[in-house]
CSV table of C-alpha atoms in Angstrom, one decimal:
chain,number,residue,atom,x,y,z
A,283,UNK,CA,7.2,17.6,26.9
A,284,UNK,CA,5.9,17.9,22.9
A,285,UNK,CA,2.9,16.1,22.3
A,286,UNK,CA,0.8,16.2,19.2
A,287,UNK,CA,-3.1,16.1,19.0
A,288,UNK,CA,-5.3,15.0,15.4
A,289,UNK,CA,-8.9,15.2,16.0
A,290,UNK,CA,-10.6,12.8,14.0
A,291,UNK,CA,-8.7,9.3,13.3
A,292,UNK,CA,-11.2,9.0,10.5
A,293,UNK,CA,-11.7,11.9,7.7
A,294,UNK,CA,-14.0,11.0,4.8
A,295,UNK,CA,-14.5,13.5,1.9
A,296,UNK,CA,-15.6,13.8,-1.6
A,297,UNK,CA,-13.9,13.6,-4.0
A,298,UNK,CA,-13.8,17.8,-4.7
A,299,UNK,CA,-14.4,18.9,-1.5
A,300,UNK,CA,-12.3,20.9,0.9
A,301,UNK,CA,-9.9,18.8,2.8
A,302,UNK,CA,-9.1,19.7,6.5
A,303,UNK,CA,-7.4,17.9,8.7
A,304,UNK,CA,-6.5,18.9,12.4
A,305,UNK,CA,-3.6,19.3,14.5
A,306,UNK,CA,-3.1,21.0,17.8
A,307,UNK,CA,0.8,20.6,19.5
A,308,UNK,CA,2.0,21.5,23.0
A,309,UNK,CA,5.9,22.5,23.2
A,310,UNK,CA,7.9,24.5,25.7
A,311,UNK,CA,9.9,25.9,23.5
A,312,UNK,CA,9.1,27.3,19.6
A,313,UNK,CA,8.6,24.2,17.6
A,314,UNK,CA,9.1,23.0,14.1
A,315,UNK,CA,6.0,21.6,12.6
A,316,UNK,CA,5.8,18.8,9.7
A,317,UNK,CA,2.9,17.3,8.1
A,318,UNK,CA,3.6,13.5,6.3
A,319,UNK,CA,1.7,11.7,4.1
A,320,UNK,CA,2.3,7.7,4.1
A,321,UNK,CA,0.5,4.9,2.1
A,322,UNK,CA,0.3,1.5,2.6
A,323,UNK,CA,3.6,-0.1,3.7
A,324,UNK,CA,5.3,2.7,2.6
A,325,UNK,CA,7.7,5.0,4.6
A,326,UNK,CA,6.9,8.5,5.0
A,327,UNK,CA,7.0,11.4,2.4
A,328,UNK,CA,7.0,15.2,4.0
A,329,UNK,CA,4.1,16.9,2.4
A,330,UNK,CA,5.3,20.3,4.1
A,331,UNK,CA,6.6,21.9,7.0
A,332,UNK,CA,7.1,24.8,9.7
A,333,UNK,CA,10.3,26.0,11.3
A,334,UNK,CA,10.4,29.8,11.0
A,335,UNK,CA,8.7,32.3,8.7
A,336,UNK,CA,5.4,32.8,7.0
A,337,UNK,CA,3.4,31.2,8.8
A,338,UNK,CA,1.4,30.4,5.5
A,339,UNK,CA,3.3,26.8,4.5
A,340,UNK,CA,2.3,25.7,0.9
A,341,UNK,CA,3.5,22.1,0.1
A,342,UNK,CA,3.5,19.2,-2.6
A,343,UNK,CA,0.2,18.0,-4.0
A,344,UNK,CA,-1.4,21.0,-3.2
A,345,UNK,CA,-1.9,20.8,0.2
A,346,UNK,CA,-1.1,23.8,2.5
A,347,UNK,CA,-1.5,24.8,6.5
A,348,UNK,CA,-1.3,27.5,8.5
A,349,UNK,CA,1.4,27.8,12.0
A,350,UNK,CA,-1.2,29.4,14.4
A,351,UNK,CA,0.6,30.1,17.3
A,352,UNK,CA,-2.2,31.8,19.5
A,353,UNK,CA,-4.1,28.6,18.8
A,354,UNK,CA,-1.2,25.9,18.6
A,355,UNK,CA,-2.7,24.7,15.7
A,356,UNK,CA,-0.9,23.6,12.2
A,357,UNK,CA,-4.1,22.6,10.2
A,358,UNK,CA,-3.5,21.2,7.3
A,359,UNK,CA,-5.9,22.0,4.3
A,360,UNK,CA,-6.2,21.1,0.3
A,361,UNK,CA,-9.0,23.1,-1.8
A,362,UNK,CA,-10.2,20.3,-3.5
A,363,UNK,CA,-9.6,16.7,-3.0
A,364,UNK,CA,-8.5,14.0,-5.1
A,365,UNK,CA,-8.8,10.4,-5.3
A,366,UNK,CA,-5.3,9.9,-5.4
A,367,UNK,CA,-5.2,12.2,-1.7
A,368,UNK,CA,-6.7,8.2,0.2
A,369,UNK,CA,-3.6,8.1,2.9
A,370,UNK,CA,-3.0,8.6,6.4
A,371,UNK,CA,-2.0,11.6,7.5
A,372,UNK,CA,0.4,12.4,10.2
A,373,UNK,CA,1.6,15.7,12.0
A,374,UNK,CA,4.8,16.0,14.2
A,375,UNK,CA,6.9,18.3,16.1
A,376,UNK,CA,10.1,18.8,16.8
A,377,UNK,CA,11.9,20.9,19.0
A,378,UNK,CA,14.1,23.9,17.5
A,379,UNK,CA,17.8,22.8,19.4
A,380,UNK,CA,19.8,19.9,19.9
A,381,UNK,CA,16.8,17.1,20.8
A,382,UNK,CA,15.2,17.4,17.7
A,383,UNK,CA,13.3,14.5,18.2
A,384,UNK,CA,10.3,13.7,16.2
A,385,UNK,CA,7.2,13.1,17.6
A,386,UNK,CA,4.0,12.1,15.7
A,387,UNK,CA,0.5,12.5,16.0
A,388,UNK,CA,-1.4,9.8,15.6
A,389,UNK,CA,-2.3,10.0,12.7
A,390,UNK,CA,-5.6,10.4,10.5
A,391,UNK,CA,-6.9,8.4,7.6
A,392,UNK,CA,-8.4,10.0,4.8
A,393,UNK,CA,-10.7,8.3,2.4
A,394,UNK,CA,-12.0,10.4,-0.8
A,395,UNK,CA,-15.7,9.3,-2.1
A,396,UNK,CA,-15.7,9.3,-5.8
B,261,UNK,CA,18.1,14.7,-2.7
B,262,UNK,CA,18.3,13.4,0.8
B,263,UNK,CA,17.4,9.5,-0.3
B,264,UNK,CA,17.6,6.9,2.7
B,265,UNK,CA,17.6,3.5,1.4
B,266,UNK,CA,16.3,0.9,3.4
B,267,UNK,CA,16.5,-3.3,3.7
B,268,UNK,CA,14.8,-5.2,3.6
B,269,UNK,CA,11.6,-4.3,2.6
B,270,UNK,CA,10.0,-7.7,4.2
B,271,UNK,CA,11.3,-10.5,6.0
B,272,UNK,CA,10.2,-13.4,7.4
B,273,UNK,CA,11.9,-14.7,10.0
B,274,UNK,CA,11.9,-18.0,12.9
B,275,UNK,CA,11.1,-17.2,16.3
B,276,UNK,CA,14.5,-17.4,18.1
B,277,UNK,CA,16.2,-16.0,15.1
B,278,UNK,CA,18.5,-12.6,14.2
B,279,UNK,CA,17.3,-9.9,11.7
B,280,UNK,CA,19.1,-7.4,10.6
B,281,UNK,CA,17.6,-3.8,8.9
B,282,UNK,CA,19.9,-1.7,7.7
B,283,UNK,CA,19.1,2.4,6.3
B,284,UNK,CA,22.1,4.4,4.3
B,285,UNK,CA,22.2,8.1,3.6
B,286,UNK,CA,22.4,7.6,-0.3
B,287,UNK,CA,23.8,11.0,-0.9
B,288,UNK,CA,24.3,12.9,2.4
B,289,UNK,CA,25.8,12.5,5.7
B,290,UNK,CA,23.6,11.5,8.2
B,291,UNK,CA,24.5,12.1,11.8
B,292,UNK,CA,21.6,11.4,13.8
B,293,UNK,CA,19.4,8.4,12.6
B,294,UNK,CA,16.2,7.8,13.9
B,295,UNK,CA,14.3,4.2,14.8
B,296,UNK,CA,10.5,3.6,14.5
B,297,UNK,CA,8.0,1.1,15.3
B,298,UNK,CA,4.4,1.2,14.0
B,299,UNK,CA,1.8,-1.2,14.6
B,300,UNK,CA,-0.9,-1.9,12.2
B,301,UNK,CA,-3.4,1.4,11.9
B,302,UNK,CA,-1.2,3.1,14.5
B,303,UNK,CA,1.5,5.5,14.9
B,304,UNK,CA,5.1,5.6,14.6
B,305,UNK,CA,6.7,5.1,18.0
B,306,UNK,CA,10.4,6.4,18.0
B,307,UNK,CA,12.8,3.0,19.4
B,308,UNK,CA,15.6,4.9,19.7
B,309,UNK,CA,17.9,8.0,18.3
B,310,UNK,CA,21.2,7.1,16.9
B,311,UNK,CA,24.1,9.6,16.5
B,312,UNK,CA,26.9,8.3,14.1
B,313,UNK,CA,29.8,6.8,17.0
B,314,UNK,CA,28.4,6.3,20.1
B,315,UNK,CA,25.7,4.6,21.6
B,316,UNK,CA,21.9,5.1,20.5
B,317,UNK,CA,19.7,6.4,23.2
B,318,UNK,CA,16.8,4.4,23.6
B,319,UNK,CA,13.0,5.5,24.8
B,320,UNK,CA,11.8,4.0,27.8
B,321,UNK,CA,10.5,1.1,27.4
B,322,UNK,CA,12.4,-0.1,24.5
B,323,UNK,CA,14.9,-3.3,25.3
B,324,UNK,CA,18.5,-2.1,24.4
B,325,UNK,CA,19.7,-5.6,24.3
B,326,UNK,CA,16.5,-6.4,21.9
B,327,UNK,CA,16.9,-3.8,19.4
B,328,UNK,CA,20.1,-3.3,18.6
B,329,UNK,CA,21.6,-0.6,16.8
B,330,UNK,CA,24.9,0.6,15.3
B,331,UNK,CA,25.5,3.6,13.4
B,332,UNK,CA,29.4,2.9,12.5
B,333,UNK,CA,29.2,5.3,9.9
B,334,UNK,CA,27.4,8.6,8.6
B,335,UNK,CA,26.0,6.4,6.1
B,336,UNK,CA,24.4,3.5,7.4
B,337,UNK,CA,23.2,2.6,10.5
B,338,UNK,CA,21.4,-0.9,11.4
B,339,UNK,CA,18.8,-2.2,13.8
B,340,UNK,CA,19.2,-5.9,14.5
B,341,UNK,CA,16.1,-7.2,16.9
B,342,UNK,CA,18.1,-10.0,18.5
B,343,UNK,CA,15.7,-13.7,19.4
B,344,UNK,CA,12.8,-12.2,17.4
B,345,UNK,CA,9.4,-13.8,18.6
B,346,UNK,CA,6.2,-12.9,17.4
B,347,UNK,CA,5.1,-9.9,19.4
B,348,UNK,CA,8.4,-7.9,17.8
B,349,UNK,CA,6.2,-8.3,13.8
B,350,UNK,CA,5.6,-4.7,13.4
B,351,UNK,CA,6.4,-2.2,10.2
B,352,UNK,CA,10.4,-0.7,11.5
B,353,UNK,CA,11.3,2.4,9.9
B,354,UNK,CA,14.2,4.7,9.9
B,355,UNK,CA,14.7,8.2,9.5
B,356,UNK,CA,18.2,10.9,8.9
B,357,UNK,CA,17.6,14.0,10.0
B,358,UNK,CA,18.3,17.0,7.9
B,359,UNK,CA,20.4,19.9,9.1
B,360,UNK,CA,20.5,23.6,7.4
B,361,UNK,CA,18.5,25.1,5.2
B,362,UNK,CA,17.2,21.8,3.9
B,363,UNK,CA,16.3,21.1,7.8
B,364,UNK,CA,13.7,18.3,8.3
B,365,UNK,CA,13.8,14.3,8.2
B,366,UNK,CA,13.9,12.0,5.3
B,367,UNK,CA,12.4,8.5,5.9
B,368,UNK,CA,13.2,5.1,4.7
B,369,UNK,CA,10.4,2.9,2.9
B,370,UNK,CA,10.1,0.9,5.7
B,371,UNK,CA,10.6,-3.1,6.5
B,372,UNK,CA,7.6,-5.3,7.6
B,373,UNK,CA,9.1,-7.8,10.2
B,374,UNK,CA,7.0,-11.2,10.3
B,375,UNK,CA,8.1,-14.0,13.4
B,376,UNK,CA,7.0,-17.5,13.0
């Protein structure tokens, strides 16, 4: 079964500083890999994603992460943060096929010191 | 591209009583819908998948007859949670997935379901 790992519900950076955020997956078969952003009682907006390729992903905002297969890891990192970057986080997998169910992660919450 | 609309936003709603939600596909066809629940500071926890005529396959653990859901059409599908009481307030959201080369899965903004 896919399952998705974040270490660290709680990220705090400043504002400026390198922004990493972790995630690990287990999957049986090769999976697709999405990273979300989502702000307060809002719905979901894909920041980027994996399915097949470079395994370099560069997405909106900036942001960017790395498929890592040796490590199962799809890290998602951002240079230098922003203010505007305070959300939560989320990473999911899906499975390549017909189940293409989306599980998340659950999820990290980034705050960005001024 | 790839817009799912979804209503209503918030609702407030009588323990005992009906509430619909409803998600369309503004400018696509959307085949497989997805259901979420997420509690406050939490995760999204997929209800149910929803392929456009037949039934939606529920996760264990989620009441069928609760949460029901039709997807009639390939634009809009609905989630009614059926004798609401307070335990079922939770932020619902809905998701279409994306097939080809644009392959991934558009959300809705969400509804925040209050019981009283």
């Amino acid at each position: 079964a896919q399952s998705v790992t974040q270490l660290g519900s709680h990220v705090s950076v400043s504002e400026g500083a390198l922004v990493l955020l972790r995630c690990n997956y287990s999957s049986s078969v090769p999976p697709y890999l999405f990273w979300y952003v989502q702000y307060p009682n809002q719905g979901l907006q894909l920041l980027l994603k994996y399915t097949t390729g470079a395994t370099l992903v560069k997405g909106i905002n900036g942001f960017e992460a790395e498929f890592k297969k040796s490590e199962t890891s799809f890290h998602l990192t951002k240079p230098s943060a922003h203010m505007s970057d305070a959300a939560e986080y989320f990473c999911a997998v899906s499975e390549s096929g017909a189940t293409n169910k989306l599980i998340f992660g659950t999820g990290t919450l980034l705050a960005v010191q001024p | 591209g790839a817009v799912v609309s979804q209503h209503p936003s918030r609702v407030i709603c009588k323990s005992g009583t009906s509430v619909k939600i409803e998600c369309r596909s503004l400018d696509f066809q959307a085949t497989t819908m997805f259901w979420y629940r997420q509690f406050p500071k939490q995760s999204l926890m997929l209800m149910a998948t929803s392929n456009e005529g037949s039934k939606a396959t529920y996760e264990q653990g989620v009441e069928k007859d609760k949460f029901l859901i039709n997807h009639a059409s390939l634009t809009l599908s609905t989630l009614t949670v059926t004798s609401a009481h307070p335990e079922d307030s939770s932020f619902y959201i809905c998701s279409a997935r994306l097939l080809g080369a644009s392959y991934g899965y558009t959300f809705g903004s969400g509804t925040r379901l209050t019981v009283v």
